[in-house]
CSV table of C-alpha atoms in Angstrom, one decimal:
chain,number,residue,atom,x,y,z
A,587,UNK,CA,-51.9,70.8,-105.7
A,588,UNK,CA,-55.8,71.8,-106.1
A,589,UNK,CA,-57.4,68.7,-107.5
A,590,UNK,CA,-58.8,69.3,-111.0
A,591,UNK,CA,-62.6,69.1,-111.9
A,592,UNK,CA,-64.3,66.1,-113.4
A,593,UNK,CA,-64.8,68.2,-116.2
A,594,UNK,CA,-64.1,68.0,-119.8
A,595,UNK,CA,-64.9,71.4,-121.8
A,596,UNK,CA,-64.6,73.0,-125.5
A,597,UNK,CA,-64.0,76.8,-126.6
A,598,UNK,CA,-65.5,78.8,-128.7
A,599,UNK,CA,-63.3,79.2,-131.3
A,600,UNK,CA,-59.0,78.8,-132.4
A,601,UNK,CA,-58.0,81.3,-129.9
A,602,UNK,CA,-59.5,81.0,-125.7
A,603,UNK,CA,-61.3,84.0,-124.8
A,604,UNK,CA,-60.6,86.1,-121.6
A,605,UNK,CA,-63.3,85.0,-120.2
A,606,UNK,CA,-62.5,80.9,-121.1
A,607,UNK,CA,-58.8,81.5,-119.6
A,608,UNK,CA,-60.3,82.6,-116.2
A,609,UNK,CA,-63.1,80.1,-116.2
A,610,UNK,CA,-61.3,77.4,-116.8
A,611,UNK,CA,-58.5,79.1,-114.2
A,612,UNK,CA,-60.9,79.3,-111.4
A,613,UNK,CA,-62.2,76.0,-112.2
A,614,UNK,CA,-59.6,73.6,-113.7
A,615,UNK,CA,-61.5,71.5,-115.8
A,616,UNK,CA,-59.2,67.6,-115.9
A,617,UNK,CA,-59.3,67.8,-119.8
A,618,UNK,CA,-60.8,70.0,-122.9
A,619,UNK,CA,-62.1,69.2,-125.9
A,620,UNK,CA,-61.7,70.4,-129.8
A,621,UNK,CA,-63.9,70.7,-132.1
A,622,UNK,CA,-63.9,72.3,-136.2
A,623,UNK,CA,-64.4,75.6,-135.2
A,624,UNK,CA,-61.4,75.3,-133.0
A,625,UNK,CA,-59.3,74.4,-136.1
A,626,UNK,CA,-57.3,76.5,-139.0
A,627,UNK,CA,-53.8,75.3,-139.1
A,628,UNK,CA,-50.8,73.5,-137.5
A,629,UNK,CA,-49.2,76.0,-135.3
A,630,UNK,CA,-52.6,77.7,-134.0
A,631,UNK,CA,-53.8,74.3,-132.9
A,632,UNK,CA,-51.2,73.9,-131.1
A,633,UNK,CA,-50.9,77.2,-129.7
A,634,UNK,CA,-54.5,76.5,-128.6
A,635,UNK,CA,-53.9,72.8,-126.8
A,636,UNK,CA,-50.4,74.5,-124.8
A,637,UNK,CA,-52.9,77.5,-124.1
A,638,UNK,CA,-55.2,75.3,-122.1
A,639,UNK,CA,-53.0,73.5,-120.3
A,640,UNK,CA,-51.5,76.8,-119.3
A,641,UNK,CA,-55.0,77.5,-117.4
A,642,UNK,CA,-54.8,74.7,-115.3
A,643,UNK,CA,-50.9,74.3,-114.8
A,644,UNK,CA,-50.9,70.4,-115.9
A,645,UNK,CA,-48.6,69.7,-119.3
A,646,UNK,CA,-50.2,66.3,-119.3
A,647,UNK,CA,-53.5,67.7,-119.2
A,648,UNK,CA,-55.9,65.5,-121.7
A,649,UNK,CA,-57.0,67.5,-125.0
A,650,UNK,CA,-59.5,65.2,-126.8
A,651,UNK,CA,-60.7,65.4,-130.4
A,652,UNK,CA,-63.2,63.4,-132.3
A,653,UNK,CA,-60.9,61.9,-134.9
A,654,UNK,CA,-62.7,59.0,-136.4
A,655,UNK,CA,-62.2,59.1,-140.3
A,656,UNK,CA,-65.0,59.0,-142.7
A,657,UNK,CA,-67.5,61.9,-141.3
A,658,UNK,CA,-66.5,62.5,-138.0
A,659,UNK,CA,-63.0,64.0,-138.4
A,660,UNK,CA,-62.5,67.5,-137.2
A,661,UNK,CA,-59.4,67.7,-138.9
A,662,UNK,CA,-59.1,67.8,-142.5
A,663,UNK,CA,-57.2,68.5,-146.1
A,664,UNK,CA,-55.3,70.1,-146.2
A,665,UNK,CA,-54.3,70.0,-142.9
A,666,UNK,CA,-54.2,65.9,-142.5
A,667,UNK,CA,-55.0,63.3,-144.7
A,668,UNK,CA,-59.0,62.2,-145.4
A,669,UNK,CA,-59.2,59.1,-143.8
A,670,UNK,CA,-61.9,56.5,-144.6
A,671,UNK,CA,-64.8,55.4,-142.5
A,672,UNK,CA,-64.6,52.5,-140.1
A,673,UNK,CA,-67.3,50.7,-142.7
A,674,UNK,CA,-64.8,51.2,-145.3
A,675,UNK,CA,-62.4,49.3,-143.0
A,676,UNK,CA,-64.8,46.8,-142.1
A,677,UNK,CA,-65.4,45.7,-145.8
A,678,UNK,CA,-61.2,45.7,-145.9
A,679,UNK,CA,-62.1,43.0,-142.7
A,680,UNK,CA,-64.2,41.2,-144.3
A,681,UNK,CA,-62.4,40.7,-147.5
A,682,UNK,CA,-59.4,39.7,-145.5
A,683,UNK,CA,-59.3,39.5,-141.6
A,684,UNK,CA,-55.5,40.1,-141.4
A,685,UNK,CA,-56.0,42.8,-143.9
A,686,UNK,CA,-58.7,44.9,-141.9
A,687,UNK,CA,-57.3,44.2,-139.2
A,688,UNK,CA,-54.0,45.5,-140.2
A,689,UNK,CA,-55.4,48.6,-141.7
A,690,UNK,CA,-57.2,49.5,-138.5
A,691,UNK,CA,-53.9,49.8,-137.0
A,692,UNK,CA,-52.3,51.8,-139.0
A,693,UNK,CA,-55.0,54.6,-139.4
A,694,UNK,CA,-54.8,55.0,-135.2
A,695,UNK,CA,-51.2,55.0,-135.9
A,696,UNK,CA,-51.2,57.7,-138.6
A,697,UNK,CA,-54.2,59.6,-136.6
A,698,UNK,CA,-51.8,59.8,-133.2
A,699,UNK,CA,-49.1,60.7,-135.7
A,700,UNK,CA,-51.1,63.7,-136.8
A,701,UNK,CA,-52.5,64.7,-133.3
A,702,UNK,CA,-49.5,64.1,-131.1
A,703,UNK,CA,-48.0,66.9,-133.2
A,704,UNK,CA,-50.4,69.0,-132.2
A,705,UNK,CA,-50.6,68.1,-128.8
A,706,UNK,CA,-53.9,66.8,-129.0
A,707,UNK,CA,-53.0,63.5,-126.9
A,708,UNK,CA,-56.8,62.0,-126.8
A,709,UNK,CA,-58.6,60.4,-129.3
A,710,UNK,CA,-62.3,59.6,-129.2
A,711,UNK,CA,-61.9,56.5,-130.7
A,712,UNK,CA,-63.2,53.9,-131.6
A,713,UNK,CA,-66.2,53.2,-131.9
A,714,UNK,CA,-67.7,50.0,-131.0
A,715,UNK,CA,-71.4,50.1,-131.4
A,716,UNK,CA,-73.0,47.4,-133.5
A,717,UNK,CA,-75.7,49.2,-135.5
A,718,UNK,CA,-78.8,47.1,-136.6
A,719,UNK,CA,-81.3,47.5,-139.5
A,720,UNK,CA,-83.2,50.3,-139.2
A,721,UNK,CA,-81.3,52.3,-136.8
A,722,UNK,CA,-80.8,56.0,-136.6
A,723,UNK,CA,-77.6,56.7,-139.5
A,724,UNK,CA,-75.7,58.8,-136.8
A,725,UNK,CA,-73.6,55.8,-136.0
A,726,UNK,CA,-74.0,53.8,-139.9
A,727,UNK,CA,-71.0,53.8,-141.4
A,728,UNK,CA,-68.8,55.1,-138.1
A,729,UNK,CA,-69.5,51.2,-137.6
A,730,UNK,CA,-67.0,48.4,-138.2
A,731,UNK,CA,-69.4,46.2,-139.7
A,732,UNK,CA,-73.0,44.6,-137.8
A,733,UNK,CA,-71.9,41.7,-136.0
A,734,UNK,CA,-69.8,42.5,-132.2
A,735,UNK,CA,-67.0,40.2,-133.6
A,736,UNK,CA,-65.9,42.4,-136.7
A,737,UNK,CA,-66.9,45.5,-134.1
A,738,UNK,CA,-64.7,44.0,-131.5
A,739,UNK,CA,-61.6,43.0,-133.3
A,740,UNK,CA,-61.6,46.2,-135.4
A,741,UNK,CA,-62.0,48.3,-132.4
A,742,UNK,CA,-59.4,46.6,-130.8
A,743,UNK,CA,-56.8,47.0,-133.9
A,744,UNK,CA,-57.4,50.8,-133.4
A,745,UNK,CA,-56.9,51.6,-129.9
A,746,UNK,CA,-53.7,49.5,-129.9
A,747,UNK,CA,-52.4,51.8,-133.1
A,748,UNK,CA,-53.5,55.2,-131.0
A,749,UNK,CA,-51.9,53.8,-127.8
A,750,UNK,CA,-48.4,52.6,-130.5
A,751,UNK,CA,-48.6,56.1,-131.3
A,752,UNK,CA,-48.3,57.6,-127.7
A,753,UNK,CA,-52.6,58.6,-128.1
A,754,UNK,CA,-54.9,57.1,-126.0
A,755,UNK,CA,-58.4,56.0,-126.7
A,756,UNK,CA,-61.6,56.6,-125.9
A,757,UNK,CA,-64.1,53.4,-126.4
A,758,UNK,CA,-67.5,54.7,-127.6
A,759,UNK,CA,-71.0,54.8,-126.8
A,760,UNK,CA,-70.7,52.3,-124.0
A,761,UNK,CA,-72.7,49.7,-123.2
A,762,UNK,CA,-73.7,50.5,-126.9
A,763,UNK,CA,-75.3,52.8,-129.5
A,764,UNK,CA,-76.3,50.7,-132.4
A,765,UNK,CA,-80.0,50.0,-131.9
A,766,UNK,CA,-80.4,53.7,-131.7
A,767,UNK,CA,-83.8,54.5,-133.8
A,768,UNK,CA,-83.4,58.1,-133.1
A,769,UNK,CA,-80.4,60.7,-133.2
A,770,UNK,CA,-79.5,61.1,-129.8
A,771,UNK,CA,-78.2,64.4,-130.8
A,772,UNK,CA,-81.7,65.5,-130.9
A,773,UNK,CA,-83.9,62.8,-129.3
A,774,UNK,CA,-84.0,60.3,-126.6
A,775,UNK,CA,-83.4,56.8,-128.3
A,776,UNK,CA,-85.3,54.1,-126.7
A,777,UNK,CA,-84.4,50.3,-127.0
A,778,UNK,CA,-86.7,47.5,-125.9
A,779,UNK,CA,-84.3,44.6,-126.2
A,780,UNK,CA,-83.9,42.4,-123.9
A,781,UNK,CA,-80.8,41.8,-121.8
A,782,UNK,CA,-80.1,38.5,-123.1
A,783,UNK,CA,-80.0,40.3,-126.9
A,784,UNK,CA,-78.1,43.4,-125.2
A,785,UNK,CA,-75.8,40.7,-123.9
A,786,UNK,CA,-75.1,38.7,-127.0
A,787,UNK,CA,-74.8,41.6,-129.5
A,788,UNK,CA,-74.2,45.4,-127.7
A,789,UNK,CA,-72.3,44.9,-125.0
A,790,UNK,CA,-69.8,42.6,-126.6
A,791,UNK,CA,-67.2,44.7,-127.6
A,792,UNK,CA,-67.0,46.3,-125.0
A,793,UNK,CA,-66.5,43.1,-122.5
A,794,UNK,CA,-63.8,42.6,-124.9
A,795,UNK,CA,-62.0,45.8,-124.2
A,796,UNK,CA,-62.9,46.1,-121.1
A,797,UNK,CA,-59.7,46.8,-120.5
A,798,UNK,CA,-58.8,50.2,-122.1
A,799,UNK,CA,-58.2,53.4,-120.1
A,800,UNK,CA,-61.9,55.4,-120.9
A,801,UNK,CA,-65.0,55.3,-122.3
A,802,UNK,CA,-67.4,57.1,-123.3
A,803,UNK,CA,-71.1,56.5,-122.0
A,804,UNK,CA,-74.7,56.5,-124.5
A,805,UNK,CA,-77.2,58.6,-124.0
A,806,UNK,CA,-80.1,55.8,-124.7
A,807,UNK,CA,-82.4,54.4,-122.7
A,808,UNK,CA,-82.6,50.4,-122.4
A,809,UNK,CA,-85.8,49.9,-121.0
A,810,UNK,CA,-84.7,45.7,-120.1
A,811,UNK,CA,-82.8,47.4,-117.5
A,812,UNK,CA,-83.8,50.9,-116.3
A,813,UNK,CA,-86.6,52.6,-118.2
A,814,UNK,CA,-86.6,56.0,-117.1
A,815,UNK,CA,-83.2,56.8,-117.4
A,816,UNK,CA,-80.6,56.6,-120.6
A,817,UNK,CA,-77.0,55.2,-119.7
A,818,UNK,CA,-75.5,58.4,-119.2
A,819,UNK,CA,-77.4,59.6,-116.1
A,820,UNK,CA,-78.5,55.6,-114.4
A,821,UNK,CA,-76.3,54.7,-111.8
A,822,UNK,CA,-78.2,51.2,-112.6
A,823,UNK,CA,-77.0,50.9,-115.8
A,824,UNK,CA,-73.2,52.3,-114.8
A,825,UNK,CA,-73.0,49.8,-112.1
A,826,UNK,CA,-74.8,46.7,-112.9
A,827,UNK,CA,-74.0,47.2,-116.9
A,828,UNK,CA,-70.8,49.0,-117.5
A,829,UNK,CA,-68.5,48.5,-113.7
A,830,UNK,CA,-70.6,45.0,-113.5
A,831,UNK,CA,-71.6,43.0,-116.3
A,832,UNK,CA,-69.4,44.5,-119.3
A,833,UNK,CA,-66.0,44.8,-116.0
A,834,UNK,CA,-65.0,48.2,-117.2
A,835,UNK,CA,-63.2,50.2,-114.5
A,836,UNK,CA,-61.7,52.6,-116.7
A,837,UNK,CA,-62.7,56.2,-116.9
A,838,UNK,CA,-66.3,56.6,-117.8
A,839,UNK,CA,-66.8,60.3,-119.0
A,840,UNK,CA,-70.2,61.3,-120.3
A,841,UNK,CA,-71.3,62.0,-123.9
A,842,UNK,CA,-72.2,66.0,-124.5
A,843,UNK,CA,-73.9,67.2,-121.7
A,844,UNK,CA,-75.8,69.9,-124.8
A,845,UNK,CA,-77.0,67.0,-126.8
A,846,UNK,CA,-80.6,67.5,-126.7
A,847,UNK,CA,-81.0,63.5,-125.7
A,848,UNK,CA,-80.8,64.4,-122.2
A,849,UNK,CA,-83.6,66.9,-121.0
A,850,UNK,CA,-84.1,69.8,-118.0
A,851,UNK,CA,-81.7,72.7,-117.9
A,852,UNK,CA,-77.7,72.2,-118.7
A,853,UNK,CA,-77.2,72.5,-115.0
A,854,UNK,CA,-80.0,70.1,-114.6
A,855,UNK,CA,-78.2,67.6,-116.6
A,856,UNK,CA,-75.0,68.0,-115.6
A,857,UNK,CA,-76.2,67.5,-111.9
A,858,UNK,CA,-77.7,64.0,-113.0
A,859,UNK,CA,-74.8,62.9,-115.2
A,860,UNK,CA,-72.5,63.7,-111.9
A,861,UNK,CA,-75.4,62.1,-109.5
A,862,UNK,CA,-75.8,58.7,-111.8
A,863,UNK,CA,-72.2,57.5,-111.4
A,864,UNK,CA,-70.3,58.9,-114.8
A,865,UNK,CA,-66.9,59.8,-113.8
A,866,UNK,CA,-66.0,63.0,-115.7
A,867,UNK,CA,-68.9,65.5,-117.3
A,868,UNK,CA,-68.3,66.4,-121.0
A,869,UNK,CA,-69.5,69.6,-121.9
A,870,UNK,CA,-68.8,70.4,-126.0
A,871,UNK,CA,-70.4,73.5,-127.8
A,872,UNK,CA,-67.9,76.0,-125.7
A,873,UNK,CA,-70.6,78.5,-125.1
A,874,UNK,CA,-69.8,80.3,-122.0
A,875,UNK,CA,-73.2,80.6,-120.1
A,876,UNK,CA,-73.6,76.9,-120.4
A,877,UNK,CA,-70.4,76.1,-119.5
A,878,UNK,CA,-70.9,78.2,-116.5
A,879,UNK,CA,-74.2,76.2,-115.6
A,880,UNK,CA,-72.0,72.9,-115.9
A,881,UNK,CA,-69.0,73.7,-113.9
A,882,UNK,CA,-71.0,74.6,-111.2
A,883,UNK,CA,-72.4,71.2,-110.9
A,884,UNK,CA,-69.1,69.5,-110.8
A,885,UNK,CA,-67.1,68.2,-108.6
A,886,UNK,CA,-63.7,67.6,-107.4
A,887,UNK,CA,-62.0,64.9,-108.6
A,888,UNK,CA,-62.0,62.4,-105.9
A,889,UNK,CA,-62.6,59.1,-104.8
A,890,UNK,CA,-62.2,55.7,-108.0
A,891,UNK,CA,-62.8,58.8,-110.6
A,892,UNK,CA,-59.4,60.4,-109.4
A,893,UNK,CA,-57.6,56.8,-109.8
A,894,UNK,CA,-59.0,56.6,-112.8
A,895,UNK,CA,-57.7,59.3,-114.0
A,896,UNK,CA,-54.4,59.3,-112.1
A,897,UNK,CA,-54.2,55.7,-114.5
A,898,UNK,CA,-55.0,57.7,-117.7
A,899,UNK,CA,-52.4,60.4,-117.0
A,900,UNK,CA,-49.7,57.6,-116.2
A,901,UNK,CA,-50.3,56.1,-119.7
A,902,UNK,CA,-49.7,59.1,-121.4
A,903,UNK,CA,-45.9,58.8,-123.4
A,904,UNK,CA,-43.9,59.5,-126.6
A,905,UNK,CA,-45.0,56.8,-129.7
A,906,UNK,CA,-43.3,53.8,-130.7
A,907,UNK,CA,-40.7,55.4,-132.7
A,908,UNK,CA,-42.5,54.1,-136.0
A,909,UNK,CA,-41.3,55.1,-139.8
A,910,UNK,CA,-44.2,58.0,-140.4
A,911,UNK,CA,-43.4,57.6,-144.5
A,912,UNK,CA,-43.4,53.8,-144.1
A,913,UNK,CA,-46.6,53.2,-142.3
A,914,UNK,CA,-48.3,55.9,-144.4
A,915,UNK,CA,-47.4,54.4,-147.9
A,916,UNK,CA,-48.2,50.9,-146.6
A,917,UNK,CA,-51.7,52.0,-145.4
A,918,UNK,CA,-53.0,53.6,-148.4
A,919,UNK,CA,-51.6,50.9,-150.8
A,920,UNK,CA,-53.8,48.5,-148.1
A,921,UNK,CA,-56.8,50.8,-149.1
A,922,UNK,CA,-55.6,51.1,-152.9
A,923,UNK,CA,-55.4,47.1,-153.4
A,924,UNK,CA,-58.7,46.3,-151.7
């Protein structure tokens, strides 16, 4: 069989395109992406998922989806549930470790509930950045809470409810978002901390789920250990932070490649995301003539980045077999007694 791509794309909208199904034909992307505008009900969604795996000939091709709760879910009422933010379940922590902790759980569990349905089998989730006063509100209250221990256990609660629920995880911004003064949707976010602070607050949670199957990587520089490069695209920070330091071997995929963060052309950052060590390019928006610029950058998978995803795909099941109802009513009455 052709080896995929070490490519992750989006579409433009609910239904592909001509021109998507022959791109992604000729160039067999390892995993897509979905996104709101890909989204208006049950049946199209996942007429949309089957479609692109079609392309490529894989059933157990990854489809992702950022499904957080709180602001970052791309599905919503009707459709599934509103879901509340990780702060929201922080506080829960807080209040009552077992408590938080519990409810954590169940909301990955309810989330692969609601995706595996759909057979969206990825979730980009969770996310373990530790924010700090001051910093830019695009993580705020996708946080746990401001300290790596509330961030770590929390994070941990909900990739062990998506992977219950036969969904697997996606740890994000790794080695770590939260000092972020700037949106790195639209800027470069620069952080002067040192390593020893980077060490004793960041990168915690991740050492502590080291573990887990993929990540996701931060486009921010940290100028304590390369400062002319953010995360995304420095082999320094991949392999002395993220393979070295933090001992994540998993799957490291890139944040967007069309997030304004990174600069030069799309081709000229997919080229560096490839170069800097990142195992799989992510590529979001769906518009064709970037995606075009991106895929033509990318390589076969080959090498550690086809193990690791040979790994991801071999983790991929049915869930645990759970009581939907039963797990549903117990979560919100966790939220309700709070």
């Amino acid at each position: 069989m052709t080896e995929s791509k070490a490519l992750i794309l989006g579409a433009g909208g609910p239904v592909l395109s001509a021109d998507e199904i022959a791109l992604y034909r000729n160039e067999r992307p390892w995993g897509f992406i979905l996104f709101a505008r890909n989204i208006q009900e049950p049946s199209q969604i996942a007429d949309l998922a089957a479609a692109m795996r079609d392309t490529v000939g894989r059933p157990d091709a990854p489809v992702l989806i950022d499904q957080e709760g709180g602001r970052v879910q791309r599905i919503r009422p009707p459709l599934v549930e509103k879901y509340p933010s990780a702060a929201a379940l922080g506080a829960l922590y807080r209040q009552d470790r077992e408590m938080g902790l519990r409810a954590a759980w169940l909301m990955s569990r309810l989330h692969a509930f609601d995706l595996l349905k759909l057979g969206i089998n990825v979730d980009c989730l969770p996310v373990l950045d530790v924010p700090v006063e001051g910093a830019s509100n695009v993580i705020g209250d996708r946080a746990y809470g401001f300290d790596p221990v509330t961030v770590s256990d929390m994070g941990k609660a909900a990739a062990d409810g998506l992977t219950s629920g036969g969904v697997l995880p996606v740890m994000k911004h790794i080695p770590g978002h939260g000092r972020g003064m700037a949106d790195s949707h639209h800027d470069l976010p620069v952080v002067a901390a040192s390593r020893a602070e980077l060490e004793a607050h960041d990168f915690l949670p991740f050492r502590a789920l080291k573990d887990e199957l993929m990540a996701m990587s931060a486009h921010i520089v940290f100028t304590a250990i390369d400062p002319d490069q953010p995360a995304t695209t420095s082999p320094r920070v991949i392999e002395e932070i993220i393979r070295g330091y933090i001992g994540f071997d998993g799957l490291l995929m890139s944040d967007d490649t069309s997030m304004n963060a990174l600069k030069g052309t799309i081709g000229e950052r997919a080229r560096r995301i490839a170069g800097g060590g990142c195992d799989i390019i992510l590529h979001c928006n769906g518009v064709m003539e970037e995606m075009k610029a991106v895929v033509a950058e990318a390589r076969p998978l080959q090498a550690e980045a086809l193990r690791r995803a040979r790994q991801v795909e071999a983790a991929f099941g049915p869930g645990d077999g759970s009581d939907e109802t039963a797990l549903r009513q117990e979560f919100w009455g966790l939220l309700y007694s709070s």
